[in-house]
Structures are given as C-alpha cells and as structure tokens.
PDB file of C-alpha atoms in Angstrom:
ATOM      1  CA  UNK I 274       0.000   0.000   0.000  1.00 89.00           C
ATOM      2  CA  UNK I 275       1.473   3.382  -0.959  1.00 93.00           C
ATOM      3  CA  UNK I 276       1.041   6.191   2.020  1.00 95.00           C
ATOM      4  CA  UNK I 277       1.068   9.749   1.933  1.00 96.00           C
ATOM      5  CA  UNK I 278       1.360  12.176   5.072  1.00 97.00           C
ATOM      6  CA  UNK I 279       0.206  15.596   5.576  1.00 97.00           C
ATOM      7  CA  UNK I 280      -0.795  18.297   7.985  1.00 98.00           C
ATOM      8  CA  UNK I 281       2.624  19.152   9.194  1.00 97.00           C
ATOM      9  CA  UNK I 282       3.617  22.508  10.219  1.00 97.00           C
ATOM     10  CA  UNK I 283       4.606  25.291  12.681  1.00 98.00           C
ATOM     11  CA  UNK I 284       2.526  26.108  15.525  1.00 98.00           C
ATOM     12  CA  UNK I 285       3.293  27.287  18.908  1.00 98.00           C
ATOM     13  CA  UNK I 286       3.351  25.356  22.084  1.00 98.00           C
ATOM     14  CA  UNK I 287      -0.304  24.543  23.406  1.00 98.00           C
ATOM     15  CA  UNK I 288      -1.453  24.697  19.742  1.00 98.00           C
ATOM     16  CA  UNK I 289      -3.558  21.942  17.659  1.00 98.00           C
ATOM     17  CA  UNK I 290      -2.627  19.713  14.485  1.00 98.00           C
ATOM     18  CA  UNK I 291      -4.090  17.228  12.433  1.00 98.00           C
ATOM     19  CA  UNK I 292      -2.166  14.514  10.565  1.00 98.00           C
ATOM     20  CA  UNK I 293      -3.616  12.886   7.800  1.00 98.00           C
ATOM     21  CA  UNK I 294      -2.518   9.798   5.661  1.00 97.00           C
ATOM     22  CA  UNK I 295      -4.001   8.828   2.468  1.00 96.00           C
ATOM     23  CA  UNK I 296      -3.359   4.891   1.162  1.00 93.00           C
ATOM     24  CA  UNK I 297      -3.817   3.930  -2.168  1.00 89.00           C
ATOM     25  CA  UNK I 298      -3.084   0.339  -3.574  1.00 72.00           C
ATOM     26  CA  UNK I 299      -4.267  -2.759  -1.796  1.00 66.00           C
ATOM     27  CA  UNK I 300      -7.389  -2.924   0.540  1.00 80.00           C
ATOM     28  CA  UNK I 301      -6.448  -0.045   3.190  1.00 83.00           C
ATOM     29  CA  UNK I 302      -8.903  -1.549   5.876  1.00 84.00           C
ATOM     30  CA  UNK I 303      -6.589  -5.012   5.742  1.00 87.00           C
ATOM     31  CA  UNK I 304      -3.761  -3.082   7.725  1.00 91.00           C
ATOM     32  CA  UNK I 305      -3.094  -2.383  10.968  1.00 93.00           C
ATOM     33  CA  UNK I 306      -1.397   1.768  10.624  1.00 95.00           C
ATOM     34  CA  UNK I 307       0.811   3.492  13.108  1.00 96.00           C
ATOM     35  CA  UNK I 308       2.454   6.907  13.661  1.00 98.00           C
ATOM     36  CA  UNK I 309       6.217   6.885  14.258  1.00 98.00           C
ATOM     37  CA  UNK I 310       8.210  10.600  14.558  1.00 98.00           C
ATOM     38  CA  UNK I 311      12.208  11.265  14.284  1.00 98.00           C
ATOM     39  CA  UNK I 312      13.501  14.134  15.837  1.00 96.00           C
ATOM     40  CA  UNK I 313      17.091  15.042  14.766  1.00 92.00           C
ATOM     41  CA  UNK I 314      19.823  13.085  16.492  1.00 94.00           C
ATOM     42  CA  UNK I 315      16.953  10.648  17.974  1.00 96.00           C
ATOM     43  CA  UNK I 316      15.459   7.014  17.316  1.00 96.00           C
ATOM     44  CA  UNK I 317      11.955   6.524  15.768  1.00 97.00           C
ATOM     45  CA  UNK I 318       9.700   6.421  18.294  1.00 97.00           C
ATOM     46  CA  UNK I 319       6.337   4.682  18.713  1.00 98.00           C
ATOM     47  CA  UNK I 320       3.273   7.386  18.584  1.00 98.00           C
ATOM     48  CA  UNK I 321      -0.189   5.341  18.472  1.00 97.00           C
ATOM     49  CA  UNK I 322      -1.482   2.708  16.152  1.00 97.00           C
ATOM     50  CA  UNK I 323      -5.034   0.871  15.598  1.00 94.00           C
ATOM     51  CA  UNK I 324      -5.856  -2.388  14.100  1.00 89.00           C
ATOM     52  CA  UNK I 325      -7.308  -3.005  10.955  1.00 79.00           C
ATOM     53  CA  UNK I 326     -10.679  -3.948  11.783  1.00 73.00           C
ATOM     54  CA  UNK I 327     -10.942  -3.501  16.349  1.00 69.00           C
ATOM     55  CA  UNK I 328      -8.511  -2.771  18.991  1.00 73.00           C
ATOM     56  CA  UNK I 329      -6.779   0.242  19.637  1.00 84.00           C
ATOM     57  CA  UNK I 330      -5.644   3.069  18.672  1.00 94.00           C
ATOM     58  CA  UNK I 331      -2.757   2.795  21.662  1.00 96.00           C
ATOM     59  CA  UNK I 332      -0.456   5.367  22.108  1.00 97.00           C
ATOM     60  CA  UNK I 333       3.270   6.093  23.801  1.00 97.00           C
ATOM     61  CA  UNK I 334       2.736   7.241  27.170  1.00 97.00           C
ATOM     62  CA  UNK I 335       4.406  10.530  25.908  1.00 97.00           C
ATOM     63  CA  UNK I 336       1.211  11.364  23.748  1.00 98.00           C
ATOM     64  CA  UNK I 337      -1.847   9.988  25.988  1.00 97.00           C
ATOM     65  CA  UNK I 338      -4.463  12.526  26.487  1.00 97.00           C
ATOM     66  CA  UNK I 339      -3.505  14.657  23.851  1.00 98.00           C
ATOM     67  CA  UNK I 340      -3.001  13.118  20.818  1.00 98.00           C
ATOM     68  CA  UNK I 341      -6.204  10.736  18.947  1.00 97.00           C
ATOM     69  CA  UNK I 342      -5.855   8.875  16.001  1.00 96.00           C
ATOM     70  CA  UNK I 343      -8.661   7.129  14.204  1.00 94.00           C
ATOM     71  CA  UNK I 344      -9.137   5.987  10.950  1.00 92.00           C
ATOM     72  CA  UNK I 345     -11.848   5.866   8.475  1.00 90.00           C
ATOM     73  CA  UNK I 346     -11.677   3.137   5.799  1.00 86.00           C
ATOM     74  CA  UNK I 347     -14.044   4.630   3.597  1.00 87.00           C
ATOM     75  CA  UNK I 348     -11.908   7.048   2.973  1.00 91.00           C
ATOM     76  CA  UNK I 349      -8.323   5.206   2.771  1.00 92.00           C
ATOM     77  CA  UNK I 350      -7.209   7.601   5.506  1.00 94.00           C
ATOM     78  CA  UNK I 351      -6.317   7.696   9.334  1.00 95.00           C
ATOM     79  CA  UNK I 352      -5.794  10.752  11.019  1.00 97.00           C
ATOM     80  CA  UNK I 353      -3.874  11.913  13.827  1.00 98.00           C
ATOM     81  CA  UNK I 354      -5.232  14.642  16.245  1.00 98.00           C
ATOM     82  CA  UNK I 355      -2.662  17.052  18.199  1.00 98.00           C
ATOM     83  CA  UNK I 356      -3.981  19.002  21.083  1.00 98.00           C
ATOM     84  CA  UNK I 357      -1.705  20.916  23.699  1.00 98.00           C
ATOM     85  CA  UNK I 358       1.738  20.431  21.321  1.00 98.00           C
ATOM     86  CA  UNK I 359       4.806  20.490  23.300  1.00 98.00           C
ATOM     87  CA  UNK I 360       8.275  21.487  21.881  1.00 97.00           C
ATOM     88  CA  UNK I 361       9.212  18.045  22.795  1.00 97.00           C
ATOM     89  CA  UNK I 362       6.799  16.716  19.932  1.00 98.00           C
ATOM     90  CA  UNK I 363       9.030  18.393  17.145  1.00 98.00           C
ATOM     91  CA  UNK I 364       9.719  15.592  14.387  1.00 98.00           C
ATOM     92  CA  UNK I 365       9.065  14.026  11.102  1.00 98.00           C
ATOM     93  CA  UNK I 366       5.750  12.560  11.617  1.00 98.00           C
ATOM     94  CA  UNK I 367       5.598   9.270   9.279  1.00 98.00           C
ATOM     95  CA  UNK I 368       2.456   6.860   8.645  1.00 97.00           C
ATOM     96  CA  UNK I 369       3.510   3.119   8.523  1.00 97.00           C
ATOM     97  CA  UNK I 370       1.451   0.264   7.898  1.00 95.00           C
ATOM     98  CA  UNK I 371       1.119  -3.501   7.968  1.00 93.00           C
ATOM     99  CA  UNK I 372      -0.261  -7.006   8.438  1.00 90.00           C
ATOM    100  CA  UNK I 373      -0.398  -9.882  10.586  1.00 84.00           C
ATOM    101  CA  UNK I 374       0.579  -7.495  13.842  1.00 89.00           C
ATOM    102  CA  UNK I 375      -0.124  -8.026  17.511  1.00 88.00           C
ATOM    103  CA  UNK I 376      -0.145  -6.090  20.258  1.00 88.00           C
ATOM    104  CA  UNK I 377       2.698  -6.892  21.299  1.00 90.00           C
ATOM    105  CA  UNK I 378       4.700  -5.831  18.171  1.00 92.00           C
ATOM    106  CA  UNK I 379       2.656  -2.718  16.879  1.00 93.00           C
ATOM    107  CA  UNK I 380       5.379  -0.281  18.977  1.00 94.00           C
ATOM    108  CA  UNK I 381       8.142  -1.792  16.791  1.00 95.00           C
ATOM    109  CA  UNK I 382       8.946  -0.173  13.834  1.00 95.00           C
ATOM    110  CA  UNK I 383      10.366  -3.020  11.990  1.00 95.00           C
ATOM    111  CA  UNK I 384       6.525  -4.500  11.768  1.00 94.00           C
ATOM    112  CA  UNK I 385       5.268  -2.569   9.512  1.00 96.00           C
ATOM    113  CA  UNK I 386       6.508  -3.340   5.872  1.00 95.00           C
ATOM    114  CA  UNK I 387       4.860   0.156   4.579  1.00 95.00           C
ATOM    115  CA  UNK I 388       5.848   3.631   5.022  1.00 96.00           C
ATOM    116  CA  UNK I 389       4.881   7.087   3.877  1.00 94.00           C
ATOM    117  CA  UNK I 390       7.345   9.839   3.229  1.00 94.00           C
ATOM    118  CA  UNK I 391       7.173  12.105   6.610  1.00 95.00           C
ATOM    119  CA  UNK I 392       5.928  15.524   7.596  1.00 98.00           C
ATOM    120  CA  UNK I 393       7.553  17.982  10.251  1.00 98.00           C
ATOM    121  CA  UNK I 394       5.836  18.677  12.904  1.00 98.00           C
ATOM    122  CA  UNK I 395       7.594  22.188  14.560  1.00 98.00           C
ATOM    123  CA  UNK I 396       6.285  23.088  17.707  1.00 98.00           C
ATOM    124  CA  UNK I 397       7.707  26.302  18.717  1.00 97.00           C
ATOM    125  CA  UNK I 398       7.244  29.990  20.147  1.00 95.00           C
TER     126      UNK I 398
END
C-alpha cells in the first residue's frame, strides 16, 4: 500500500494539528497503521497505532491525552489529532502500515513493511 502524510507545520506550544494519511493500492482496511516521529539526532519512536478492523488506537505514554488517532476506511485515511503540542513533539511525523501485527509488536517499527514519506511537525514559540 502506498502512504502519503500531511498536515505538518509550525505552531506554537499549546497549539492543535491534524495529521492525515491517504493509502492507495491494496485494501487499506486489511492493515493495521501506526504513527512513528524522528527528531534530529533521535530514534523513531512509537506514537499510536489501531488495528485493521478492532482494537486500539494505543499510544506512547508521551502522547496519551492529547493526541487521537482514528481511521476511516471509507476514505483510505487515518488521522492523527494534536492538542496541547509540546516542543518536545518536534519531528518528522511518518504513517507506517502492515499485516499480521499483535499487540505486542505494533510499537516496533520493523513490523510494519509500509511507510509514507514524513511531515515535520515544529512546535515552537
């Protein structure tokens, strides 16, 4: 499945985005999808991810409370609300997906076979 990020942008601390990303290809609704983010000189790290048909979304500890993501098949698209931004969240958002995950692999990036091409997420004043 091919996957395409957007909503990425500036916006000061406290502030609100929405992540979208779009899947083309194969049946969208077969795949379990995740958000990962990079900040510069860091790891990939874990941000949420729902199954393909029940279960989830989870999230990093880091994000509870303030981030939502949700998906609508209809559409080929999941989404990923951000309320109260920190700086801390600064980083190339990316969409992943894939099959045949569990919960106890959907935090590890190598899962997903997948992956859309990023969008920065700057959270400054």
């Amino acid at each position: 499945v091919q996957l395409q990020a957007s909503g990425g942008g500036l916006v000061q601390p406290g502030g609100s985005l929405r992540l979208s990303c779009a899947a083309s290809g194969r049946t969208f609704s077969s795949y379990t999808v995740g958000w990962f983010r990079q900040a510069p000189g860091k790891d990939r790290e874990f941000v949420a991810s729902i199954f393909r048909r029940s279960g989830g979304p989870y999230y990093v500890d880091s994000v509870k409370g303030r981030f939502t993501m949700s998906r609508d098949n209809a559409k080929n698209t999941v989404y990923l609300q951000m309320n109260s931004l920190k700086p801390e969240d600064t980083a190339v958002y990316y969409c992943a997906a894939g099959t045949n995950l569990i919960l106890s692999t959907i935090t590890r990036s190598d899962a997903y076979t997948d992956w859309g091409q990023g969008t920065q997420v700057t959270v400054s004043s």
